[in-house]
Tab-separated table of C-alpha atoms in Angstrom:
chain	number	residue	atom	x	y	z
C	3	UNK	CA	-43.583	40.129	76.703
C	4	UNK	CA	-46.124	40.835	79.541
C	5	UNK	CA	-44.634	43.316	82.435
C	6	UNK	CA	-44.849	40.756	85.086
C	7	UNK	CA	-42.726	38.619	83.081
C	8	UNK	CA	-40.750	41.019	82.219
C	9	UNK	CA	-40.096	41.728	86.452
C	10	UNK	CA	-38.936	38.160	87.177
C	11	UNK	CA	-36.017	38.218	84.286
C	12	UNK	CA	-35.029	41.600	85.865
C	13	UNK	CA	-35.266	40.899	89.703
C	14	UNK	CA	-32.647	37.819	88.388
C	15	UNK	CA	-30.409	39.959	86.309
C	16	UNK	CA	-30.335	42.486	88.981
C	17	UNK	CA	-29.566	40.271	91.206
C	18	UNK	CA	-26.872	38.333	89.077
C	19	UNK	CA	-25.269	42.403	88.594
C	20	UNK	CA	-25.495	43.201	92.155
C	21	UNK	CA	-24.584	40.343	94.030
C	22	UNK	CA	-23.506	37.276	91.736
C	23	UNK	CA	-20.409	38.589	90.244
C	24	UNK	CA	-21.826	39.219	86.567
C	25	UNK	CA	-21.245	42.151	84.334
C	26	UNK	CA	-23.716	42.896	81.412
C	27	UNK	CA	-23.541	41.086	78.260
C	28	UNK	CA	-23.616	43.047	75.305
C	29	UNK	CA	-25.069	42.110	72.428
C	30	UNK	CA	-23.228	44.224	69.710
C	31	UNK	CA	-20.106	42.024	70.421
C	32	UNK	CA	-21.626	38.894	70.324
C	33	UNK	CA	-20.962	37.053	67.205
C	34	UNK	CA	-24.067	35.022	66.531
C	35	UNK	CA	-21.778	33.040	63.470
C	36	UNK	CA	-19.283	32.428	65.826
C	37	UNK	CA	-21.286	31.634	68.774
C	38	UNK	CA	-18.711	33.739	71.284
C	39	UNK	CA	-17.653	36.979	72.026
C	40	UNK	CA	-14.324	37.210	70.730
C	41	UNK	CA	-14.179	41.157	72.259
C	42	UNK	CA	-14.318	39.131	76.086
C	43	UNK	CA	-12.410	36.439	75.600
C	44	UNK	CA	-9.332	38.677	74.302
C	45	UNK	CA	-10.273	41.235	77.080
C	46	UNK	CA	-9.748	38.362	79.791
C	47	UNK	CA	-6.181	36.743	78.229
C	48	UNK	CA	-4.662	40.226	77.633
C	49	UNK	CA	-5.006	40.888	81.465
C	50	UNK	CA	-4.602	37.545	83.095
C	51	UNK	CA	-1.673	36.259	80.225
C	52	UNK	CA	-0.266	39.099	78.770
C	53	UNK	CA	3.123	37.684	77.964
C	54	UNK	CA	1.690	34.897	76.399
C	55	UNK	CA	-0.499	37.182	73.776
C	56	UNK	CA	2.281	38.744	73.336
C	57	UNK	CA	3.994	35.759	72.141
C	58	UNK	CA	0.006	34.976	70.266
C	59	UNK	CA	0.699	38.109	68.443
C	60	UNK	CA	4.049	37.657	67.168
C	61	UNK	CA	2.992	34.509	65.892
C	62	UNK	CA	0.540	35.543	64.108
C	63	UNK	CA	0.239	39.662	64.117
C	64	UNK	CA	-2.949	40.979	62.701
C	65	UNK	CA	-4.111	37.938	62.186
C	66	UNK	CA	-4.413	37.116	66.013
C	67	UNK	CA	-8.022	37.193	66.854
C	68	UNK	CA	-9.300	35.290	64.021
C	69	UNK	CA	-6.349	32.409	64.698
C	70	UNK	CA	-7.295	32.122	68.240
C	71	UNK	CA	-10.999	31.603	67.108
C	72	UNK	CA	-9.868	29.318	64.871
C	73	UNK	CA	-7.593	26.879	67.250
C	74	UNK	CA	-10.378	27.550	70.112
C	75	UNK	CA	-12.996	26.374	67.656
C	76	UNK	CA	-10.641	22.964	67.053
C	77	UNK	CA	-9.966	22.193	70.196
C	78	UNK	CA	-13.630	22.796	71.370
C	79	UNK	CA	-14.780	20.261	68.080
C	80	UNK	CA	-11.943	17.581	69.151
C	81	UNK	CA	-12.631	17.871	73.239
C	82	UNK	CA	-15.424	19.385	74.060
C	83	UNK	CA	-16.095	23.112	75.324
C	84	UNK	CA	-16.020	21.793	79.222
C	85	UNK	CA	-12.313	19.879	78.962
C	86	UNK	CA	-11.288	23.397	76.886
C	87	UNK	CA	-12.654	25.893	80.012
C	88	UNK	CA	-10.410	23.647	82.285
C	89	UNK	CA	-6.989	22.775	80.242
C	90	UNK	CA	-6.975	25.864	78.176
C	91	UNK	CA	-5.687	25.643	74.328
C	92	UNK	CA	-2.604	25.415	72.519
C	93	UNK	CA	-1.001	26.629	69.614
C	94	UNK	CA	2.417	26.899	68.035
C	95	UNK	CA	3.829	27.004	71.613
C	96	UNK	CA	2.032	29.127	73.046
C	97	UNK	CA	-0.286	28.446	76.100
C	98	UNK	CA	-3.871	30.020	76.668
C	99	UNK	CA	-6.047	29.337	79.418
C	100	UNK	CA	-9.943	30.384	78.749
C	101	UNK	CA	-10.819	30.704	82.488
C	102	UNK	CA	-9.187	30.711	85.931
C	103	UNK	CA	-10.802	28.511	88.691
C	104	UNK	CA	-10.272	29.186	92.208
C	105	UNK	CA	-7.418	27.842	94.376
C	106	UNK	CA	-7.802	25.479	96.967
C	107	UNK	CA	-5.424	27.826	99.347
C	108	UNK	CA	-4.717	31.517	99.511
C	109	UNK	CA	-0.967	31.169	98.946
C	110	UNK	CA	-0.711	32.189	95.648
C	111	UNK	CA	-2.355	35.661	95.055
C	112	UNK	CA	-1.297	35.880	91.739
C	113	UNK	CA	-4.067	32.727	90.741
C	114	UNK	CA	-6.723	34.502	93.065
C	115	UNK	CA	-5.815	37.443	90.748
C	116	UNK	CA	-6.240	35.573	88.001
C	117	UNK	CA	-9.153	34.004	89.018
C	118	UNK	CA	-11.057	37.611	90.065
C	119	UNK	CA	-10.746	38.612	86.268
C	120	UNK	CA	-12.955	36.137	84.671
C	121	UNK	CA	-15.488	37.953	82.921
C	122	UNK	CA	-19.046	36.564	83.804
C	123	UNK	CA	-21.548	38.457	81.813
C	124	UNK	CA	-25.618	38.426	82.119
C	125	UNK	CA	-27.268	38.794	78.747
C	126	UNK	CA	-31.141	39.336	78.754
C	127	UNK	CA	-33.018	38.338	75.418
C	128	UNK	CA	-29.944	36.785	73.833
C	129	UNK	CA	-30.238	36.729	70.149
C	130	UNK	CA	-28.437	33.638	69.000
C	131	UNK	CA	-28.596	32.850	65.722
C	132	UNK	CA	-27.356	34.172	62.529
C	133	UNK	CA	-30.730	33.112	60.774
C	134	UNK	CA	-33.598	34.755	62.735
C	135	UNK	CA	-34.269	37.275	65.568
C	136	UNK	CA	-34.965	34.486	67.856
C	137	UNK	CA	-33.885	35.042	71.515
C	138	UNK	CA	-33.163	33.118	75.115
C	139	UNK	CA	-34.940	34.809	77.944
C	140	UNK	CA	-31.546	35.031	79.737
C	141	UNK	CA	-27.513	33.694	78.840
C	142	UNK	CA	-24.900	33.758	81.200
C	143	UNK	CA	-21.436	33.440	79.600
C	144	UNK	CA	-18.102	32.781	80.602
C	145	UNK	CA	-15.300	35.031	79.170
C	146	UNK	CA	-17.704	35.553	76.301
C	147	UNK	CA	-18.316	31.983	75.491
C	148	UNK	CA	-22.021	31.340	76.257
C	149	UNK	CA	-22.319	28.330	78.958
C	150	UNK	CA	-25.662	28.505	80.758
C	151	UNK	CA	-29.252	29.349	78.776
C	152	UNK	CA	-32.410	30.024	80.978
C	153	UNK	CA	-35.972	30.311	79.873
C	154	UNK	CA	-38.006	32.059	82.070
C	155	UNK	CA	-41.920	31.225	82.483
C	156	UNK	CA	-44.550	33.008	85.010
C	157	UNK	CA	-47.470	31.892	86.165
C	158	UNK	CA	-49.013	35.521	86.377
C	159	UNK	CA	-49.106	35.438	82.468
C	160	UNK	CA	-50.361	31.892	82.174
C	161	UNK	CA	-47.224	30.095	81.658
C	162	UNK	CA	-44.725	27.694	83.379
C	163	UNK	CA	-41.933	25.394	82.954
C	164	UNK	CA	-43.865	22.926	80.855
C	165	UNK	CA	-44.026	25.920	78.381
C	166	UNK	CA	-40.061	26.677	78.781
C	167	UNK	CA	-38.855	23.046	78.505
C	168	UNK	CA	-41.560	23.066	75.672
C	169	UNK	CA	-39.526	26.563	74.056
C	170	UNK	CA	-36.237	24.427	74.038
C	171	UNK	CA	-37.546	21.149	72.764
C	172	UNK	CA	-39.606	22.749	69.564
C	173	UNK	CA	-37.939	26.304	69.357
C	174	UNK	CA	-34.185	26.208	69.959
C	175	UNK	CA	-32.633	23.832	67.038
C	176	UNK	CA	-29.611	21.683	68.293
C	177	UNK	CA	-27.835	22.453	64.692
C	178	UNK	CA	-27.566	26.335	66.090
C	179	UNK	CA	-23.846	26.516	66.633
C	180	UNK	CA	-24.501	27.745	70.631
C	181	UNK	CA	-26.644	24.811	71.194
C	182	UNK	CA	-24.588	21.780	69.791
C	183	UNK	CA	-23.586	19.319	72.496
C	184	UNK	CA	-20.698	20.545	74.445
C	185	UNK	CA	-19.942	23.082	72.496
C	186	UNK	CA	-21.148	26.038	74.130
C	187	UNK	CA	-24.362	26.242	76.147
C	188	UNK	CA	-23.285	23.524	78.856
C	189	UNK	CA	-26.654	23.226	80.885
C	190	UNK	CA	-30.163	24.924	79.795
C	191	UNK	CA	-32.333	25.496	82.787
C	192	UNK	CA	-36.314	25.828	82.774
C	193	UNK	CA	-37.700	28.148	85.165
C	194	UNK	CA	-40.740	29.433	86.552
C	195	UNK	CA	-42.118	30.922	89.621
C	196	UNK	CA	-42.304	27.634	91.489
C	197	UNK	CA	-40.234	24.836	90.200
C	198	UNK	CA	-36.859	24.565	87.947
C	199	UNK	CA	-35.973	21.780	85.592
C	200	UNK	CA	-32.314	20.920	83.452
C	201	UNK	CA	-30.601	19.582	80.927
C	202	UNK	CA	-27.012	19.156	79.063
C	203	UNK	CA	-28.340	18.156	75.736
C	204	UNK	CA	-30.754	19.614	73.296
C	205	UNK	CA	-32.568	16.915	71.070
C	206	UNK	CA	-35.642	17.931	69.907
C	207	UNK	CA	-38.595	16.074	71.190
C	208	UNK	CA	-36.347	13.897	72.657
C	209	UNK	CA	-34.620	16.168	74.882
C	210	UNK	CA	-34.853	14.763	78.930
C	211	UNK	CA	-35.054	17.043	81.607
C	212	UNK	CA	-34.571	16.785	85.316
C	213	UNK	CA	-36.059	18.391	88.183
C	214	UNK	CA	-33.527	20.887	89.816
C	215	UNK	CA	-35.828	21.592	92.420
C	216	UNK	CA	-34.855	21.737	96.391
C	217	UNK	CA	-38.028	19.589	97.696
C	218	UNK	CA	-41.359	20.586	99.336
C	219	UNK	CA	-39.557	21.113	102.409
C	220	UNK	CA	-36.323	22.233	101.506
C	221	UNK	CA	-32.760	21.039	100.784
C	222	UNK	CA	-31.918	17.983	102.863
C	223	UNK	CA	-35.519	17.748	104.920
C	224	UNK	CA	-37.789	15.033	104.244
C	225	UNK	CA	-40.663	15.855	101.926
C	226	UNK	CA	-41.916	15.756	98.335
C	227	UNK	CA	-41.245	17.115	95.167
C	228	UNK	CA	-40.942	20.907	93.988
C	229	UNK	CA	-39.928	23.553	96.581
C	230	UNK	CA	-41.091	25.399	99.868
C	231	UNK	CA	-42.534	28.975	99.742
C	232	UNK	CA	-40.081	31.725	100.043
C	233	UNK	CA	-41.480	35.016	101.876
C	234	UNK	CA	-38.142	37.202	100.764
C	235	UNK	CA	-38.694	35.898	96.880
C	236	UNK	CA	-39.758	33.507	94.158
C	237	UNK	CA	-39.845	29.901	95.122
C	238	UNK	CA	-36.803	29.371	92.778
C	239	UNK	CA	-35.166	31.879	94.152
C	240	UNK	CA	-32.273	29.619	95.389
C	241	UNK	CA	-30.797	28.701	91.352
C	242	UNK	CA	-29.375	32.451	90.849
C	243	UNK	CA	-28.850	33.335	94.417
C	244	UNK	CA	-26.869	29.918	95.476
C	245	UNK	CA	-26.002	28.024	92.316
C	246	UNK	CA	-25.518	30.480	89.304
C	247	UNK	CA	-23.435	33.015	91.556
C	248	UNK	CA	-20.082	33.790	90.262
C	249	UNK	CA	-18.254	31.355	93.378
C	250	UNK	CA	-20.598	28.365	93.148
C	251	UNK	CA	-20.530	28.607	89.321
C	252	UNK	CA	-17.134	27.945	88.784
C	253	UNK	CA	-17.131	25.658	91.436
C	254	UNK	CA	-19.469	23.753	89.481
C	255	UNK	CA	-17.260	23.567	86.087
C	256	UNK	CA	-14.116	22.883	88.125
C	257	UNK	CA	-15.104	19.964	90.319
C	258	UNK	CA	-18.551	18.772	89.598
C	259	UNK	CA	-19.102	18.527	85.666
C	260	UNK	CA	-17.672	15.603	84.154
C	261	UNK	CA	-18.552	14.005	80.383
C	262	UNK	CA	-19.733	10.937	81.058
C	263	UNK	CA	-18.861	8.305	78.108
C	264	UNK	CA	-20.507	4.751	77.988
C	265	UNK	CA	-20.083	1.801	75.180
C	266	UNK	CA	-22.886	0.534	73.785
C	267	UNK	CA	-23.741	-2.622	71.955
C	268	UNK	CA	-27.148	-2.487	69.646
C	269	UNK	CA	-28.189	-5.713	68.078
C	270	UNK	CA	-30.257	-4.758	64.442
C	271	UNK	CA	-30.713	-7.272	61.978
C	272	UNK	CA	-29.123	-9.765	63.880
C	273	UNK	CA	-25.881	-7.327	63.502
C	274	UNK	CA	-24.104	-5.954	66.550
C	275	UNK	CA	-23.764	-2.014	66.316
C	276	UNK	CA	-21.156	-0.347	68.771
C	277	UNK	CA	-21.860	3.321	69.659
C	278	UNK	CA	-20.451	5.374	72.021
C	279	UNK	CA	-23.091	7.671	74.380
C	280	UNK	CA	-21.621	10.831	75.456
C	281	UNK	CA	-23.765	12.947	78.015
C	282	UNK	CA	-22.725	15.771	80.250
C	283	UNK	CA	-23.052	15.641	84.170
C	284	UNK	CA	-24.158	18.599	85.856
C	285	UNK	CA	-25.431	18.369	89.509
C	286	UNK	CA	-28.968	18.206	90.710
C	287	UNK	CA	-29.835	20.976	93.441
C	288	UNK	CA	-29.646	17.836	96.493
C	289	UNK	CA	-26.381	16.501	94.764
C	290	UNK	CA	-24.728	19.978	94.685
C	291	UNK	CA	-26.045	20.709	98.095
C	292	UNK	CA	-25.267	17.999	100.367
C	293	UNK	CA	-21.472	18.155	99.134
C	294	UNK	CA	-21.359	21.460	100.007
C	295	UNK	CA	-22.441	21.513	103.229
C	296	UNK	CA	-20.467	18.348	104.299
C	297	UNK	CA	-17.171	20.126	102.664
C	298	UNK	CA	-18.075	23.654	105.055
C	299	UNK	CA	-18.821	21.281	107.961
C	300	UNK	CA	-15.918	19.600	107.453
C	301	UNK	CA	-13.576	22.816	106.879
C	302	UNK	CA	-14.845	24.100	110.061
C	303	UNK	CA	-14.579	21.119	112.426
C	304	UNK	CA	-11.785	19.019	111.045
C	305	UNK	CA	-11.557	15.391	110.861
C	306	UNK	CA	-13.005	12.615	113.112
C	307	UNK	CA	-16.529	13.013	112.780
C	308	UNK	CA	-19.096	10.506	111.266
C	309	UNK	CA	-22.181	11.664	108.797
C	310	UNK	CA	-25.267	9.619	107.241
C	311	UNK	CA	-26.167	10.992	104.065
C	312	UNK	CA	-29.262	9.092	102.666
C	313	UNK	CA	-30.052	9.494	99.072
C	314	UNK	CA	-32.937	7.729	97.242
C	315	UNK	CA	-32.575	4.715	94.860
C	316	UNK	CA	-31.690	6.499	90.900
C	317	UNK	CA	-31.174	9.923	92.903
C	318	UNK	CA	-27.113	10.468	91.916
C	319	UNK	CA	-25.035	8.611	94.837
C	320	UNK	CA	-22.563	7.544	92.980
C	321	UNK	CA	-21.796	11.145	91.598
C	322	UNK	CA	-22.255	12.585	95.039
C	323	UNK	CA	-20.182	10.232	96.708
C	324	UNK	CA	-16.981	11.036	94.284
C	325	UNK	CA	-17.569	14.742	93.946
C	326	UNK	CA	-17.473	13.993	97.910
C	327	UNK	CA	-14.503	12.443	97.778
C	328	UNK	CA	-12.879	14.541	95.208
C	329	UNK	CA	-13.883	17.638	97.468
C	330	UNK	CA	-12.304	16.207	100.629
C	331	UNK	CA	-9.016	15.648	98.579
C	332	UNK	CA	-8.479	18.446	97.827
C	333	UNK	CA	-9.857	20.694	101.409
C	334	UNK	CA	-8.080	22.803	103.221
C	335	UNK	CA	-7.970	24.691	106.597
C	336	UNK	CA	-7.769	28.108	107.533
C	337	UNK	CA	-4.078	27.614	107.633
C	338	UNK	CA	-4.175	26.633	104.282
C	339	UNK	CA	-2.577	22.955	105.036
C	340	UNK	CA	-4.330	20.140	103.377
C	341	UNK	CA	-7.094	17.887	106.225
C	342	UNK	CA	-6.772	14.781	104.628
C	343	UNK	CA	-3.795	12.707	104.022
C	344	UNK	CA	-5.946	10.514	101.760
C	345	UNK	CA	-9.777	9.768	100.704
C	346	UNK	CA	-10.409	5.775	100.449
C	347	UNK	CA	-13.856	4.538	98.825
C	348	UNK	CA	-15.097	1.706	99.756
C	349	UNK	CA	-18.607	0.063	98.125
C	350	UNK	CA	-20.375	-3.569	98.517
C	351	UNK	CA	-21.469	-3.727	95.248
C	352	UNK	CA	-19.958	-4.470	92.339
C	353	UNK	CA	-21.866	-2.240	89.489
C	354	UNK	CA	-21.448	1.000	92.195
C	355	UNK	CA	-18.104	0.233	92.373
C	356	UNK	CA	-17.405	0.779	88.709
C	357	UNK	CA	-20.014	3.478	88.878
C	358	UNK	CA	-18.017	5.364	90.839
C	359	UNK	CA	-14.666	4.555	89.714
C	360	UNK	CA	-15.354	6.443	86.161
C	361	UNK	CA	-16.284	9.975	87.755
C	362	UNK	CA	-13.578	9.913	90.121
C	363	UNK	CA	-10.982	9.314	87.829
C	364	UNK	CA	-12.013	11.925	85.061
C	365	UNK	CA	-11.544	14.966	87.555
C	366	UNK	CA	-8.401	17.067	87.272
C	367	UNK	CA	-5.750	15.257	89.271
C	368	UNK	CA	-2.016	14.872	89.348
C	369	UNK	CA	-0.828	11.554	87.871
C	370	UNK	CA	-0.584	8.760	90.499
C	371	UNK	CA	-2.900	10.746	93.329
C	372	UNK	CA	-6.204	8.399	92.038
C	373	UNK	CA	-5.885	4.494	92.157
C	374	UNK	CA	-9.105	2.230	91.467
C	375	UNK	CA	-8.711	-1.313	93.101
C	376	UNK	CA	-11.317	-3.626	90.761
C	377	UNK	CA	-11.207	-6.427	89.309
C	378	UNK	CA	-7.906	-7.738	89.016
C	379	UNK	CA	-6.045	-5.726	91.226
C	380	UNK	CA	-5.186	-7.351	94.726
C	381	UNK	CA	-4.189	-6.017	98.298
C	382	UNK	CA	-1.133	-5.085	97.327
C	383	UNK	CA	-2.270	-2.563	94.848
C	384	UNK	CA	-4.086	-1.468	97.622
C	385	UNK	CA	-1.110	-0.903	99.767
């Protein structure tokens, strides 16, 4: 790897070290069969649920580490790695959370505790598989399971993202245990000097990426596509230093991520085929960053106001309208009391309507807080 290249992953990592809330990764304890570092994710329930692996270890005494593997392996094949980060796992009675997420209020220090011990490591040429020496410019785990791959391209040395989204399409085979859909890596990002692209899913030639770039002008101003020069940095400076920070991060996997499942009807051979599409939603850089701001506006003003937030046609409004809504739900004030009493949605269209009904209802919510009024349903139901 050329020097210059060699610059850009470390001005990231030290960046990540420094500022973002990582640790370093370390390789020894990864276990490239496994696809996890058992070492972390025992580290981080011993101090944030020690009764509980207590309880684990009765259970199952030496056996412990390789039974939790085992039952976090299940429950990862039967749900999916991102519903298994949020509801934790469970096994002969005993409950065991993966990760902590942030509390809406500061009343309960014992879950900010909690939530301070998640162990977010940075991981520079990750070697992933059992098979070869083959490595990922950069991996940022979670409690030592793997959730974020970044390939890293400079222009200095004649490359850029076409050659990284390139590296994951050809190089990085989707039967490796890390990169199986929602599994562990959640969201693979393509970077270079100048522009960033994503994606959930690895499939070969026929993987899609999307731009995760800010604009020519910057987040929320009017311009065109990739992103405005940066005197203090790299163009792209803004993924590690607003989105992949330690805060935002888990924002992200709390409140914005959501598994998207559609049914599908296929007509071959004059035969209908029913299949079932799953894909991962992770937020483009305008989604992510609208709902922010909106959510600090409205923390710091209150309610009453009126905004106009215009999004292009195929851009994500539905998604940023419930993570919106979702947001506001759940906001509170300095005084940690809630500012809304209620969110109501209300579309013109019929198709947006369901579009948005599906997202809302898959966050985390109590039972009876979310109620979609579609077809069928009448004022009442409303009421």
């Amino acid at each position: 790897m050329d020097y210059k290249e060699k610059r850009f992953e470390k001005d990231i990592e030290h960046f990540l070290l420094a500022h973002g809330g990582y640790t370093k990764g370390n390789r020894e304890t990864y276990d490239r069969d496994k696809a996890i570092d058992m070492t972390k994710l025992i580290e981080f329930i011993k101090s944030t649920q020690p009764k509980q692996w207590e309880r684990y270890q009765r259970n199952y005494q030496d056996e412990a580490e390789k039974k939790l593997y085992k039952r976090f392996n299940e429950e990862v094949e039967m749900h999916g790695l991102l519903h298994v980060i949020r509801n934790g796992i469970n096994d002969r009675g005993v409950k065991l959370q993966v990760a902590y997420f942030k509390p809406e209020s500061t009343l309960n220090p014992d879950v900010i505790d909690r939530y301070n011990k998640n162990i977010l490591t940075c991981t520079r040429q990750f070697k992933y598989s059992p098979d070869n020496e083959n490595s990922i410019d950069m991996a940022l785990s979670l409690n030592g399971i793997p959730i974020i791959a970044i390939e890293l391209k400079n222009q200095i040395t004649g490359q850029s993202v076409k050659n990284a989204k390139a590296q994951f399409m050809y190089d990085r085979s989707p039967r490796e245990k890390c990169f199986q859909f929602n599994t562990r890596f959640l969201v693979y990002f393509a970077v270079d000097l100048y522009e960033v692209y994503m994606t959930t899913q690895l499939k070969g030639r026929d993987t899609r990426f999307l731009p995760f770039n800010q604009g020519s002008n910057g987040a929320g101003e009017v311009g065109g596509a990739g992103n405005p020069e940066n005197s203090d940095g790299y163009a792209t400076s803004y993924l590690w230093e607003k989105v992949l920070t330690k805060d935002v991060l888990m924002d992200i996997l709390q409140k914005y991520m959501h598994l998207e499942v559609k049914a599908e009807v296929l007509i071959r051979d004059n035969k209908e085929i029913k299949r079932t599409l799953k894909k991962l939603i992770f937020p483009r850089y305008h989604q992510l960053d609208v709902v922010r701001k909106l959510l600090a506006k409205v923390k710091e003003t209150g309610t009453g106001d009126n905004y106009l937030v215009q999004h292009s046609a195929g851009s994500g409004k539905s998604n940023s309208i419930a993570w919106l809504a979702y947001g506001l739900s759940n906001l509170h004030d300095k005084d940690n009391n809630p500012i809304f009493n209620s969110v109501i949605i209300i579309s013109d269209r019929r198709v947006l309507d369901k579009q948005l009904q599906d997202p809302v209802a898959s966050f985390d919510h109590t039972p009876g807080v979310i109620e979609t009024i579609g077809e069928g349903k009448t004022s009442q139901d409303l009421k």
